[in-house]
Amino acid sequence: MIDLHLHTRRCRHASGSLWEYVSSALDAGLAEVAFSDHLPLLHSDDHDYAMPMEELPQYVADVQEAAESAAQSGRVTVLLGIEADHARGREDETRRLLASYDFDVVLGSVHFIESWAFDDPRLKDGYDTWGVRDLYETYFSHVVDAARSGLFDVMAHLDLVKKFDVRLPEEPVGLYEGVAAELAGAGVAVEVNTAGWRKPCAEAYPSEALLRACRRAHVPATLGSDAHEPGHVGYRFEDARALLARCGYQEIVTFRRREPRRMEL
Ligand code: ZN
Ligand code: FE
Ligand code: FE
Ligand code: ZN
């Protein structure tokens, strides 16, 4: 199995070194992992969320070094990934930054609605000012913009807006169909992100209804734990596999230099 979504202590809100994550990946018997620390934010100076810009070259060098020694051991493949926020109006800057390095995979994320970091537990009060339908529509409009930007290979935690279990009375299947069609049209994969099982929403991102919509639209799927500590590597992957299979997926994709590669589920 593959885990394309690992953070390290470099992002300031995760613990563990690269080596500890690689060693967890070996323990979990994974074939392949990608580090995907948060790209420095272009629209905010807050360093609780991402590494500062001056550290990006060292991050890349460290992952490449880990990838080389892992390749020598022949036991696990380590890929150079990054998780990048979609910052509206900053697309060109983001594109230039991403093009400066040979990333294997770029995960696209929406962690902000305007300046509100809606998945930050310290900012949960923000939900009080929204109607849930309006919140979901606004969030997913950002996701669609992100997919259309062409900046990303994968959309990470596709329905992160449900993190604190703020839900509509029924799954908005019509909205999901539209989102899935946009991902398919943009050639962006969906990530099954098992971190949701560690959060109040208590299910993977995306929900089964959203993943089914992705499958119907022929959106390729990939897999990540969004590990923020070494023990999270490969977290609940058997459940993720079962979810993917239930939704009709028979294969998943990994990436090399931003080109998808299919593999059996
Ligand atoms: Zn993080
Ligand atoms: Fe994220
Ligand atoms: Fe992440
Ligand atoms: Zn994430």
PDB file of C-alpha atoms and ligand atoms in Angstrom:
ATOM      1  CA  MET A   1       0.000   0.000   0.000  1.00  0.00           C
ATOM      2  CA  ILE A   2       0.972   3.612  -0.416  1.00  0.00           C
ATOM      3  CA  ASP A   3       0.622   6.594   1.880  1.00  0.00           C
ATOM      4  CA  LEU A   4       0.995   9.844  -0.033  1.00  0.00           C
ATOM      5  CA  HIS A   5       0.294  12.242   2.807  1.00  0.00           C
ATOM      6  CA  LEU A   6       2.861  12.571   5.602  1.00  0.00           C
ATOM      7  CA  HIS A   7       3.835  15.654   7.568  1.00  0.00           C
ATOM      8  CA  THR A   8       6.874  16.148   9.795  1.00  0.00           C
ATOM      9  CA  ARG A   9       7.778  18.469  12.628  1.00  0.00           C
ATOM     10  CA  ARG A  10       8.969  20.964  10.031  1.00  0.00           C
ATOM     11  CA  CYS A  11       5.383  22.197   9.616  1.00  0.00           C
ATOM     12  CA  ARG A  12       5.316  23.281  13.309  1.00  0.00           C
ATOM     13  CA  HIS A  13       2.161  21.381  14.246  1.00  0.00           C
ATOM     14  CA  ALA A  14       3.339  17.805  13.680  1.00  0.00           C
ATOM     15  CA  SER A  15       5.933  15.745  15.522  1.00  0.00           C
ATOM     16  CA  GLY A  16       8.639  13.388  14.342  1.00  0.00           C
ATOM     17  CA  SER A  17      11.517  13.451  11.903  1.00  0.00           C
ATOM     18  CA  LEU A  18      11.557  12.135   8.361  1.00  0.00           C
ATOM     19  CA  TRP A  19      13.437   9.076   9.579  1.00  0.00           C
ATOM     20  CA  GLU A  20      10.836   8.245  12.173  1.00  0.00           C
ATOM     21  CA  TYR A  21       8.129   8.335   9.506  1.00  0.00           C
ATOM     22  CA  VAL A  22      10.145   6.150   7.157  1.00  0.00           C
ATOM     23  CA  SER A  23      10.704   3.685   9.949  1.00  0.00           C
ATOM     24  CA  SER A  24       6.943   3.649  10.701  1.00  0.00           C
ATOM     25  CA  ALA A  25       6.282   3.042   7.006  1.00  0.00           C
ATOM     26  CA  LEU A  26       8.599   0.037   7.114  1.00  0.00           C
ATOM     27  CA  ASP A  27       6.859  -1.270  10.228  1.00  0.00           C
ATOM     28  CA  ALA A  28       3.494  -0.830   8.506  1.00  0.00           C
ATOM     29  CA  GLY A  29       4.785  -2.728   5.474  1.00  0.00           C
ATOM     30  CA  LEU A  30       4.054   0.100   3.058  1.00  0.00           C
ATOM     31  CA  ALA A  31       5.580  -0.010  -0.424  1.00  0.00           C
ATOM     32  CA  GLU A  32       5.600   3.700  -0.950  1.00  0.00           C
ATOM     33  CA  VAL A  33       5.202   6.964   0.949  1.00  0.00           C
ATOM     34  CA  ALA A  34       5.250  10.630  -0.019  1.00  0.00           C
ATOM     35  CA  PHE A  35       6.180  13.421   2.322  1.00  0.00           C
ATOM     36  CA  SER A  36       3.760  16.274   1.852  1.00  0.00           C
ATOM     37  CA  ASP A  37       4.589  18.960   4.345  1.00  0.00           C
ATOM     38  CA  HIS A  38       2.665  22.192   3.973  1.00  0.00           C
ATOM     39  CA  LEU A  39       3.989  24.588   1.347  1.00  0.00           C
ATOM     40  CA  PRO A  40       4.666  28.001   2.927  1.00  0.00           C
ATOM     41  CA  LEU A  41       1.467  30.024   2.877  1.00  0.00           C
ATOM     42  CA  LEU A  42       1.439  32.818   0.345  1.00  0.00           C
ATOM     43  CA  HIS A  43      -1.533  34.630   1.832  1.00  0.00           C
ATOM     44  CA  SER A  44      -0.570  34.572   5.505  1.00  0.00           C
ATOM     45  CA  ASP A  45       2.487  34.945   7.723  1.00  0.00           C
ATOM     46  CA  ASP A  46       1.181  32.474  10.248  1.00  0.00           C
ATOM     47  CA  HIS A  47       3.825  29.842  10.912  1.00  0.00           C
ATOM     48  CA  ASP A  48       1.558  27.551  12.916  1.00  0.00           C
ATOM     49  CA  TYR A  49       0.309  26.177   9.615  1.00  0.00           C
ATOM     50  CA  ALA A  50       3.371  25.705   7.432  1.00  0.00           C
ATOM     51  CA  MET A  51       7.130  25.928   7.223  1.00  0.00           C
ATOM     52  CA  PRO A  52       8.566  29.387   6.589  1.00  0.00           C
ATOM     53  CA  MET A  53       9.642  30.065   3.002  1.00  0.00           C
ATOM     54  CA  GLU A  54      13.341  29.991   3.822  1.00  0.00           C
ATOM     55  CA  GLU A  55      13.024  26.330   4.860  1.00  0.00           C
ATOM     56  CA  LEU A  56      11.528  25.027   1.650  1.00  0.00           C
ATOM     57  CA  PRO A  57      14.886  24.229  -0.035  1.00  0.00           C
ATOM     58  CA  GLN A  58      16.033  22.303   3.058  1.00  0.00           C
ATOM     59  CA  TYR A  59      12.739  20.387   3.188  1.00  0.00           C
ATOM     60  CA  VAL A  60      13.226  19.312  -0.415  1.00  0.00           C
ATOM     61  CA  ALA A  61      16.869  18.374   0.197  1.00  0.00           C
ATOM     62  CA  ASP A  62      15.960  16.359   3.301  1.00  0.00           C
ATOM     63  CA  VAL A  63      13.228  14.403   1.520  1.00  0.00           C
ATOM     64  CA  GLN A  64      15.515  13.739  -1.444  1.00  0.00           C
ATOM     65  CA  GLU A  65      18.187  12.455   0.915  1.00  0.00           C
ATOM     66  CA  ALA A  66      15.668  10.193   2.651  1.00  0.00           C
ATOM     67  CA  ALA A  67      14.459   9.005  -0.762  1.00  0.00           C
ATOM     68  CA  GLU A  68      17.989   8.090  -1.812  1.00  0.00           C
ATOM     69  CA  SER A  69      18.816   6.120   1.295  1.00  0.00           C
ATOM     70  CA  ALA A  70      15.426   4.399   1.191  1.00  0.00           C
ATOM     71  CA  ALA A  71      16.108   3.475  -2.443  1.00  0.00           C
ATOM     72  CA  GLN A  72      19.423   1.920  -1.395  1.00  0.00           C
ATOM     73  CA  SER A  73      17.701  -0.173   1.241  1.00  0.00           C
ATOM     74  CA  GLY A  74      15.210  -1.258  -1.431  1.00  0.00           C
ATOM     75  CA  ARG A  75      12.411  -1.651   1.086  1.00  0.00           C
ATOM     76  CA  VAL A  76      10.251   1.410   0.650  1.00  0.00           C
ATOM     77  CA  THR A  77       9.985   4.103  -2.000  1.00  0.00           C
ATOM     78  CA  VAL A  78      10.005   7.675  -0.684  1.00  0.00           C
ATOM     79  CA  LEU A  79       8.501  10.364  -2.880  1.00  0.00           C
ATOM     80  CA  LEU A  80       8.891  14.128  -2.797  1.00  0.00           C
ATOM     81  CA  GLY A  81       5.457  15.602  -2.286  1.00  0.00           C
ATOM     82  CA  ILE A  82       4.018  18.813  -0.966  1.00  0.00           C
ATOM     83  CA  GLU A  83       0.603  19.904   0.296  1.00  0.00           C
ATOM     84  CA  ALA A  84      -0.225  23.311  -1.109  1.00  0.00           C
ATOM     85  CA  ASP A  85      -3.076  25.593  -0.208  1.00  0.00           C
ATOM     86  CA  HIS A  86      -5.113  27.070  -2.965  1.00  0.00           C
ATOM     87  CA  ALA A  87      -4.770  30.811  -2.423  1.00  0.00           C
ATOM     88  CA  ARG A  88      -7.189  32.623  -4.717  1.00  0.00           C
ATOM     89  CA  GLY A  89      -5.389  35.260  -6.752  1.00  0.00           C
ATOM     90  CA  ARG A  90      -1.983  33.748  -5.963  1.00  0.00           C
ATOM     91  CA  GLU A  91      -2.091  31.005  -8.580  1.00  0.00           C
ATOM     92  CA  ASP A  92       0.818  32.270 -10.680  1.00  0.00           C
ATOM     93  CA  GLU A  93       3.027  32.651  -7.640  1.00  0.00           C
ATOM     94  CA  THR A  94       2.043  29.169  -6.459  1.00  0.00           C
ATOM     95  CA  ARG A  95       2.749  27.715  -9.905  1.00  0.00           C
ATOM     96  CA  ARG A  96       6.216  29.280 -10.028  1.00  0.00           C
ATOM     97  CA  LEU A  97       7.048  28.028  -6.563  1.00  0.00           C
ATOM     98  CA  LEU A  98       5.879  24.494  -7.347  1.00  0.00           C
ATOM     99  CA  ALA A  99       7.830  24.502 -10.609  1.00  0.00           C
ATOM    100  CA  SER A 100      11.069  25.266  -8.752  1.00  0.00           C
ATOM    101  CA  TYR A 101      11.356  21.687  -7.509  1.00  0.00           C
ATOM    102  CA  ASP A 102      10.917  18.188  -8.934  1.00  0.00           C
ATOM    103  CA  PHE A 103       7.910  17.214  -6.901  1.00  0.00           C
ATOM    104  CA  ASP A 104       6.499  13.756  -7.462  1.00  0.00           C
ATOM    105  CA  VAL A 105       3.073  14.782  -6.266  1.00  0.00           C
ATOM    106  CA  VAL A 106       1.321  17.994  -5.269  1.00  0.00           C
ATOM    107  CA  LEU A 107      -1.675  17.706  -2.966  1.00  0.00           C
ATOM    108  CA  GLY A 108      -4.081  20.610  -3.196  1.00  0.00           C
ATOM    109  CA  SER A 109      -5.890  21.768  -0.094  1.00  0.00           C
ATOM    110  CA  VAL A 110      -8.541  24.208   0.946  1.00  0.00           C
ATOM    111  CA  HIS A 111      -7.907  25.092   4.612  1.00  0.00           C
ATOM    112  CA  PHE A 112      -9.177  28.663   4.375  1.00  0.00           C
ATOM    113  CA  ILE A 113     -12.442  30.355   3.531  1.00  0.00           C
ATOM    114  CA  GLU A 114     -11.234  33.893   2.940  1.00  0.00           C
ATOM    115  CA  SER A 115      -8.914  34.358   5.923  1.00  0.00           C
ATOM    116  CA  TRP A 116     -10.699  31.878   8.208  1.00  0.00           C
ATOM    117  CA  ALA A 117      -8.690  28.687   8.841  1.00  0.00           C
ATOM    118  CA  PHE A 118     -11.886  26.719   9.325  1.00  0.00           C
ATOM    119  CA  ASP A 119     -10.173  23.463  10.314  1.00  0.00           C
ATOM    120  CA  ASP A 120      -8.222  25.074  13.180  1.00  0.00           C
ATOM    121  CA  PRO A 121      -9.863  23.957  16.457  1.00  0.00           C
ATOM    122  CA  ARG A 122      -9.004  27.355  17.963  1.00  0.00           C
ATOM    123  CA  LEU A 123     -11.219  29.057  15.367  1.00  0.00           C
ATOM    124  CA  LYS A 124     -14.286  26.845  15.699  1.00  0.00           C
ATOM    125  CA  ASP A 125     -16.433  29.832  16.709  1.00  0.00           C
ATOM    126  CA  GLY A 126     -16.377  30.806  13.053  1.00  0.00           C
ATOM    127  CA  TYR A 127     -18.966  28.100  12.299  1.00  0.00           C
ATOM    128  CA  ASP A 128     -21.568  30.036  14.301  1.00  0.00           C
ATOM    129  CA  THR A 129     -21.674  32.750  11.668  1.00  0.00           C
ATOM    130  CA  TRP A 130     -22.607  30.385   8.815  1.00  0.00           C
ATOM    131  CA  GLY A 131     -25.656  28.525   7.651  1.00  0.00           C
ATOM    132  CA  VAL A 132     -24.523  24.975   6.934  1.00  0.00           C
ATOM    133  CA  ARG A 133     -25.786  24.872   3.326  1.00  0.00           C
ATOM    134  CA  ASP A 134     -24.083  28.174   2.581  1.00  0.00           C
ATOM    135  CA  LEU A 135     -20.899  26.986   4.267  1.00  0.00           C
ATOM    136  CA  TYR A 136     -20.799  23.772   2.223  1.00  0.00           C
ATOM    137  CA  GLU A 137     -21.507  25.563  -1.043  1.00  0.00           C
ATOM    138  CA  THR A 138     -18.835  28.167  -0.348  1.00  0.00           C
ATOM    139  CA  TYR A 139     -16.270  25.588   0.736  1.00  0.00           C
ATOM    140  CA  PHE A 140     -16.834  23.393  -2.301  1.00  0.00           C
ATOM    141  CA  SER A 141     -16.694  26.402  -4.628  1.00  0.00           C
ATOM    142  CA  HIS A 142     -13.161  26.909  -3.322  1.00  0.00           C
ATOM    143  CA  VAL A 143     -12.422  23.229  -3.929  1.00  0.00           C
ATOM    144  CA  VAL A 144     -13.674  23.499  -7.498  1.00  0.00           C
ATOM    145  CA  ASP A 145     -11.553  26.600  -8.094  1.00  0.00           C
ATOM    146  CA  ALA A 146      -8.564  24.725  -6.713  1.00  0.00           C
ATOM    147  CA  ALA A 147      -9.161  21.747  -9.002  1.00  0.00           C
ATOM    148  CA  ARG A 148      -9.603  24.018 -12.027  1.00  0.00           C
ATOM    149  CA  SER A 149      -6.399  25.941 -11.251  1.00  0.00           C
ATOM    150  CA  GLY A 150      -4.316  23.119 -12.686  1.00  0.00           C
ATOM    151  CA  LEU A 151      -1.885  23.482  -9.792  1.00  0.00           C
ATOM    152  CA  PHE A 152      -2.596  20.166  -8.126  1.00  0.00           C
ATOM    153  CA  ASP A 153      -2.464  16.444  -8.869  1.00  0.00           C
ATOM    154  CA  VAL A 154      -4.734  15.415  -6.016  1.00  0.00           C
ATOM    155  CA  MET A 155      -7.341  17.158  -3.923  1.00  0.00           C
ATOM    156  CA  ALA A 156      -6.596  16.332  -0.285  1.00  0.00           C
ATOM    157  CA  HIS A 157      -9.321  15.771   2.328  1.00  0.00           C
ATOM    158  CA  LEU A 158     -12.001  16.687  -0.169  1.00  0.00           C
ATOM    159  CA  ASP A 159     -14.756  17.370   2.375  1.00  0.00           C
ATOM    160  CA  LEU A 160     -12.635  18.847   5.169  1.00  0.00           C
ATOM    161  CA  VAL A 161     -15.545  21.200   5.933  1.00  0.00           C
ATOM    162  CA  LYS A 162     -17.172  18.330   7.886  1.00  0.00           C
ATOM    163  CA  LYS A 163     -14.182  18.017  10.260  1.00  0.00           C
ATOM    164  CA  PHE A 164     -16.042  19.208  13.361  1.00  0.00           C
ATOM    165  CA  ASP A 165     -19.117  17.216  12.358  1.00  0.00           C
ATOM    166  CA  VAL A 166     -21.014  20.255  11.072  1.00  0.00           C
ATOM    167  CA  ARG A 167     -23.384  18.493   8.693  1.00  0.00           C
ATOM    168  CA  LEU A 168     -26.393  18.946   6.517  1.00  0.00           C
ATOM    169  CA  PRO A 169     -29.413  16.838   7.457  1.00  0.00           C
ATOM    170  CA  GLU A 170     -28.788  14.818   4.298  1.00  0.00           C
ATOM    171  CA  GLU A 171     -25.699  14.325   2.170  1.00  0.00           C
ATOM    172  CA  PRO A 172     -25.790  16.969  -0.615  1.00  0.00           C
ATOM    173  CA  VAL A 173     -25.467  14.465  -3.450  1.00  0.00           C
ATOM    174  CA  GLY A 174     -26.265  17.027  -6.161  1.00  0.00           C
ATOM    175  CA  LEU A 175     -23.453  19.253  -4.928  1.00  0.00           C
ATOM    176  CA  TYR A 176     -21.125  16.229  -4.815  1.00  0.00           C
ATOM    177  CA  GLU A 177     -21.956  15.246  -8.397  1.00  0.00           C
ATOM    178  CA  GLY A 178     -20.902  18.710  -9.525  1.00  0.00           C
ATOM    179  CA  VAL A 179     -17.651  18.586  -7.547  1.00  0.00           C
ATOM    180  CA  ALA A 180     -16.808  15.114  -8.884  1.00  0.00           C
ATOM    181  CA  ALA A 181     -17.448  16.235 -12.472  1.00  0.00           C
ATOM    182  CA  GLU A 182     -15.091  19.169 -11.946  1.00  0.00           C
ATOM    183  CA  LEU A 183     -12.330  16.927 -10.586  1.00  0.00           C
ATOM    184  CA  ALA A 184     -12.764  14.565 -13.522  1.00  0.00           C
ATOM    185  CA  GLY A 185     -12.703  17.452 -15.996  1.00  0.00           C
ATOM    186  CA  ALA A 186      -9.559  18.881 -14.415  1.00  0.00           C
ATOM    187  CA  GLY A 187      -7.792  15.510 -14.309  1.00  0.00           C
ATOM    188  CA  VAL A 188      -7.323  15.711 -10.553  1.00  0.00           C
ATOM    189  CA  ALA A 189      -7.405  12.652  -8.302  1.00  0.00           C
ATOM    190  CA  VAL A 190      -9.287  12.346  -5.028  1.00  0.00           C
ATOM    191  CA  GLU A 191      -7.470  11.318  -1.869  1.00  0.00           C
ATOM    192  CA  VAL A 192      -9.006   8.935   0.613  1.00  0.00           C
ATOM    193  CA  ASN A 193      -7.631  10.576   3.739  1.00  0.00           C
ATOM    194  CA  THR A 194      -7.917   8.498   6.877  1.00  0.00           C
ATOM    195  CA  ALA A 195      -7.303  11.413   9.264  1.00  0.00           C
ATOM    196  CA  GLY A 196     -11.062  12.047   9.341  1.00  0.00           C
ATOM    197  CA  TRP A 197     -11.371   8.903  11.462  1.00  0.00           C
ATOM    198  CA  ARG A 198      -9.284  10.680  14.108  1.00  0.00           C
ATOM    199  CA  LYS A 199     -11.490  13.783  14.081  1.00  0.00           C
ATOM    200  CA  PRO A 200     -14.999  14.646  15.401  1.00  0.00           C
ATOM    201  CA  CYS A 201     -16.560  13.779  12.007  1.00  0.00           C
ATOM    202  CA  ALA A 202     -15.406  10.178  12.663  1.00  0.00           C
ATOM    203  CA  GLU A 203     -15.219   9.116   9.030  1.00  0.00           C
ATOM    204  CA  ALA A 204     -12.655   9.291   6.273  1.00  0.00           C
ATOM    205  CA  TYR A 205     -12.466  12.229   3.898  1.00  0.00           C
ATOM    206  CA  PRO A 206     -14.341  12.061   1.610  1.00  0.00           C
ATOM    207  CA  SER A 207     -17.609  10.602   2.811  1.00  0.00           C
ATOM    208  CA  GLU A 208     -18.865   7.474   1.117  1.00  0.00           C
ATOM    209  CA  ALA A 209     -21.493   9.479  -0.802  1.00  0.00           C
ATOM    210  CA  LEU A 210     -18.843  11.851  -2.137  1.00  0.00           C
ATOM    211  CA  LEU A 211     -16.427   9.051  -2.976  1.00  0.00           C
ATOM    212  CA  ARG A 212     -19.204   7.239  -4.842  1.00  0.00           C
ATOM    213  CA  ALA A 213     -19.854  10.398  -6.862  1.00  0.00           C
ATOM    214  CA  CYS A 214     -16.128  10.553  -7.668  1.00  0.00           C
ATOM    215  CA  ARG A 215     -16.169   6.948  -8.789  1.00  0.00           C
ATOM    216  CA  ARG A 216     -19.182   7.516 -11.037  1.00  0.00           C
ATOM    217  CA  ALA A 217     -17.334  10.442 -12.625  1.00  0.00           C
ATOM    218  CA  HIS A 218     -14.181   8.270 -13.108  1.00  0.00           C
ATOM    219  CA  VAL A 219     -12.029  10.373 -10.797  1.00  0.00           C
ATOM    220  CA  PRO A 220      -8.877   8.380  -9.893  1.00  0.00           C
ATOM    221  CA  ALA A 221      -8.307   7.804  -6.187  1.00  0.00           C
ATOM    222  CA  THR A 222      -5.235   7.759  -4.018  1.00  0.00           C
ATOM    223  CA  LEU A 223      -4.578   7.159  -0.348  1.00  0.00           C
ATOM    224  CA  GLY A 224      -3.088   9.120   2.544  1.00  0.00           C
ATOM    225  CA  SER A 225      -3.077   9.118   6.329  1.00  0.00           C
ATOM    226  CA  ASP A 226      -2.300  12.843   6.721  1.00  0.00           C
ATOM    227  CA  ALA A 227       0.071  11.668   9.457  1.00  0.00           C
ATOM    228  CA  HIS A 228       1.082  14.381  11.905  1.00  0.00           C
ATOM    229  CA  GLU A 229       2.982  11.894  14.071  1.00  0.00           C
ATOM    230  CA  PRO A 230       4.934   8.784  13.063  1.00  0.00           C
ATOM    231  CA  GLY A 231       2.344   6.444  14.587  1.00  0.00           C
ATOM    232  CA  HIS A 232      -0.266   7.714  12.111  1.00  0.00           C
ATOM    233  CA  VAL A 233       1.482   6.281   9.041  1.00  0.00           C
ATOM    234  CA  GLY A 234      -0.867   3.872   7.295  1.00  0.00           C
ATOM    235  CA  TYR A 235      -3.603   4.652   9.830  1.00  0.00           C
ATOM    236  CA  ARG A 236      -6.764   2.556   9.199  1.00  0.00           C
ATOM    237  CA  PHE A 237      -5.719   1.633   5.685  1.00  0.00           C
ATOM    238  CA  GLU A 238      -7.661  -1.618   5.744  1.00  0.00           C
ATOM    239  CA  ASP A 239     -10.815   0.432   6.357  1.00  0.00           C
ATOM    240  CA  ALA A 240      -9.832   2.823   3.568  1.00  0.00           C
ATOM    241  CA  ARG A 241      -9.358  -0.060   1.176  1.00  0.00           C
ATOM    242  CA  ALA A 242     -12.726  -1.495   2.091  1.00  0.00           C
ATOM    243  CA  LEU A 243     -14.317   1.924   1.551  1.00  0.00           C
ATOM    244  CA  LEU A 244     -12.685   2.279  -1.870  1.00  0.00           C
ATOM    245  CA  ALA A 245     -13.738  -1.220  -2.873  1.00  0.00           C
ATOM    246  CA  ARG A 246     -17.315  -0.620  -1.705  1.00  0.00           C
ATOM    247  CA  CYS A 247     -17.441   2.480  -3.887  1.00  0.00           C
ATOM    248  CA  GLY A 248     -16.289   0.455  -6.911  1.00  0.00           C
ATOM    249  CA  TYR A 249     -12.591   1.316  -7.050  1.00  0.00           C
ATOM    250  CA  GLN A 250     -10.368  -1.522  -8.225  1.00  0.00           C
ATOM    251  CA  GLU A 251      -7.208   0.515  -8.545  1.00  0.00           C
ATOM    252  CA  ILE A 252      -5.588   3.576  -7.062  1.00  0.00           C
ATOM    253  CA  VAL A 253      -2.930   5.913  -8.376  1.00  0.00           C
ATOM    254  CA  THR A 254       0.460   7.006  -7.192  1.00  0.00           C
ATOM    255  CA  PHE A 255       2.721   9.562  -8.868  1.00  0.00           C
ATOM    256  CA  ARG A 256       6.231  10.033 -10.239  1.00  0.00           C
ATOM    257  CA  ARG A 257       7.244  13.536 -11.197  1.00  0.00           C
ATOM    258  CA  ARG A 258       3.601  14.487 -11.238  1.00  0.00           C
ATOM    259  CA  GLU A 259       2.555  11.714 -13.628  1.00  0.00           C
ATOM    260  CA  PRO A 260      -0.058   9.266 -12.334  1.00  0.00           C
ATOM    261  CA  ARG A 261       0.688   5.553 -12.193  1.00  0.00           C
ATOM    262  CA  ARG A 262      -2.072   3.080 -11.667  1.00  0.00           C
ATOM    263  CA  MET A 263      -1.781   0.251  -9.221  1.00  0.00           C
ATOM    264  CA  GLU A 264      -4.069  -2.478  -8.022  1.00  0.00           C
ATOM    265  CA  LEU A 265      -6.045  -1.682  -4.906  1.00  0.00           C
TER     266      LEU A 265
HETATM  267 ZN    ZN B   1      -0.820  19.834   8.877  1.00  0.00          ZN
HETATM  268 FE    FE B   2      -4.579  19.687   4.927  1.00  0.00          FE
HETATM  269 FE    FE B   3      -1.882  17.322   5.443  1.00  0.00          FE
HETATM  270 ZN    ZN B   4      -3.790  18.008   5.426  1.00  0.00          ZN
END
